[in-house]
Amino acid sequence: MSDPILHEDPRSGNCYKIKLTAALLGLPLATRQYDILAGETRTPEFLANVNPNGRIPAIIDRAPGDGGEPVTVFESGAVLLYLAEKSGRFLPTDLRGQSRVRQWLFWQVGHLGPTLGQHGHFHLYAEEKLPYAIERFHREALRVYSVMDRRLGQSEYLAGNDYSVADMACFPWVRTWKAQGIPLAEYAHVKRWYDALKQREGLRRGVSLGSDLARRGEMTEEQRKNLFGTAKARVQ
């Protein structure tokens, strides 16, 4: 078998970005699942062979374009660019178009994802409710939604009139709007974009791939330590 291997925990939105992209590319994708709550991405083997940062997702391409040894790629944004460049799809070849895609992809990695990740943690998971943290990240969540809404009021997709890996990167995070308490109806352009994208068949295939693990119930102290490091939390 020479299909790329996705190292993932299927509960992760960042892993979903990779599965979504692979499904839309029609790229067969093998999966190796890890339980991040059990600390399975912190082992010496994982750190040495998959990701020195001890996180998922990462891929190992067993049939790289240069015909050489397998290529390991970690960080979700880097993986999306690698797959787009490998396939020649969802990434423009002209300078300006490619630059726009990269900017909005990096915006997701640097702003949308981290903001909603922190907002979700303090709003949903942290047992000790800290009003300052909840309010701070809620305000920032609304700000990044406003940025996205303004952009989607100017073009059909984030990087212009063509669907790209920038849209694929953002969709899984917007998909959490209800749990995060985001008033999606107030962001008409984001809602239009989101409603259109969720009808794509590839999105449904991507979300169903490797979904046998589920986040439910009370985490043990060890699981909380592995996922959050300190604070006691409850997984919804």
JSON list of C-alpha atoms in Angstrom, two decimals, residues 11 35-39 42 214-233 235:
[
{"chain": "A", "resi": 11, "resn": "ARG", "atom": "CA", "xyz": [-11.98, 14.13, 17.50]},
{"chain": "A", "resi": 35, "resn": "ASP", "atom": "CA", "xyz": [-5.89, 8.79, 21.70]},
{"chain": "A", "resi": 36, "resn": "ILE", "atom": "CA", "xyz": [-4.54, 12.18, 22.73]},
{"chain": "A", "resi": 37, "resn": "LEU", "atom": "CA", "xyz": [-6.29, 11.82, 26.10]},
{"chain": "A", "resi": 38, "resn": "ALA", "atom": "CA", "xyz": [-4.09, 8.81, 26.80]},
{"chain": "A", "resi": 39, "resn": "GLY", "atom": "CA", "xyz": [-0.91, 10.69, 25.86]},
{"chain": "A", "resi": 42, "resn": "ARG", "atom": "CA", "xyz": [3.92, 11.98, 23.57]},
{"chain": "A", "resi": 214, "resn": "ALA", "atom": "CA", "xyz": [-16.07, 9.80, 20.56]},
{"chain": "A", "resi": 215, "resn": "ARG", "atom": "CA", "xyz": [-15.65, 12.57, 23.11]},
{"chain": "A", "resi": 216, "resn": "ARG", "atom": "CA", "xyz": [-18.07, 11.85, 25.88]},
{"chain": "A", "resi": 217, "resn": "GLY", "atom": "CA", "xyz": [-18.29, 11.83, 29.65]},
{"chain": "A", "resi": 218, "resn": "GLU", "atom": "CA", "xyz": [-15.98, 12.84, 32.45]},
{"chain": "A", "resi": 219, "resn": "MET", "atom": "CA", "xyz": [-12.26, 12.70, 31.78]},
{"chain": "A", "resi": 220, "resn": "THR", "atom": "CA", "xyz": [-9.93, 11.12, 34.26]},
{"chain": "A", "resi": 221, "resn": "GLU", "atom": "CA", "xyz": [-7.26, 13.21, 35.95]},
{"chain": "A", "resi": 222, "resn": "GLU", "atom": "CA", "xyz": [-4.64, 11.61, 33.71]},
{"chain": "A", "resi": 223, "resn": "GLN", "atom": "CA", "xyz": [-6.66, 12.40, 30.57]},
{"chain": "A", "resi": 224, "resn": "ARG", "atom": "CA", "xyz": [-7.09, 16.01, 31.68]},
{"chain": "A", "resi": 225, "resn": "LYS", "atom": "CA", "xyz": [-3.35, 16.25, 32.24]},
{"chain": "A", "resi": 226, "resn": "ASN", "atom": "CA", "xyz": [-2.63, 14.86, 28.77]},
{"chain": "A", "resi": 227, "resn": "LEU", "atom": "CA", "xyz": [-5.09, 17.16, 26.99]},
{"chain": "A", "resi": 228, "resn": "PHE", "atom": "CA", "xyz": [-5.01, 20.39, 28.99]},
{"chain": "A", "resi": 229, "resn": "GLY", "atom": "CA", "xyz": [-2.02, 20.08, 31.25]},
{"chain": "A", "resi": 230, "resn": "THR", "atom": "CA", "xyz": [-3.64, 21.47, 34.41]},
{"chain": "A", "resi": 231, "resn": "ALA", "atom": "CA", "xyz": [-7.24, 22.50, 34.91]},
{"chain": "A", "resi": 232, "resn": "LYS", "atom": "CA", "xyz": [-9.98, 20.00, 35.58]},
{"chain": "A", "resi": 233, "resn": "ALA", "atom": "CA", "xyz": [-12.40, 19.89, 32.69]},
{"chain": "A", "resi": 235, "resn": "VAL", "atom": "CA", "xyz": [-15.86, 16.91, 27.86]}
]
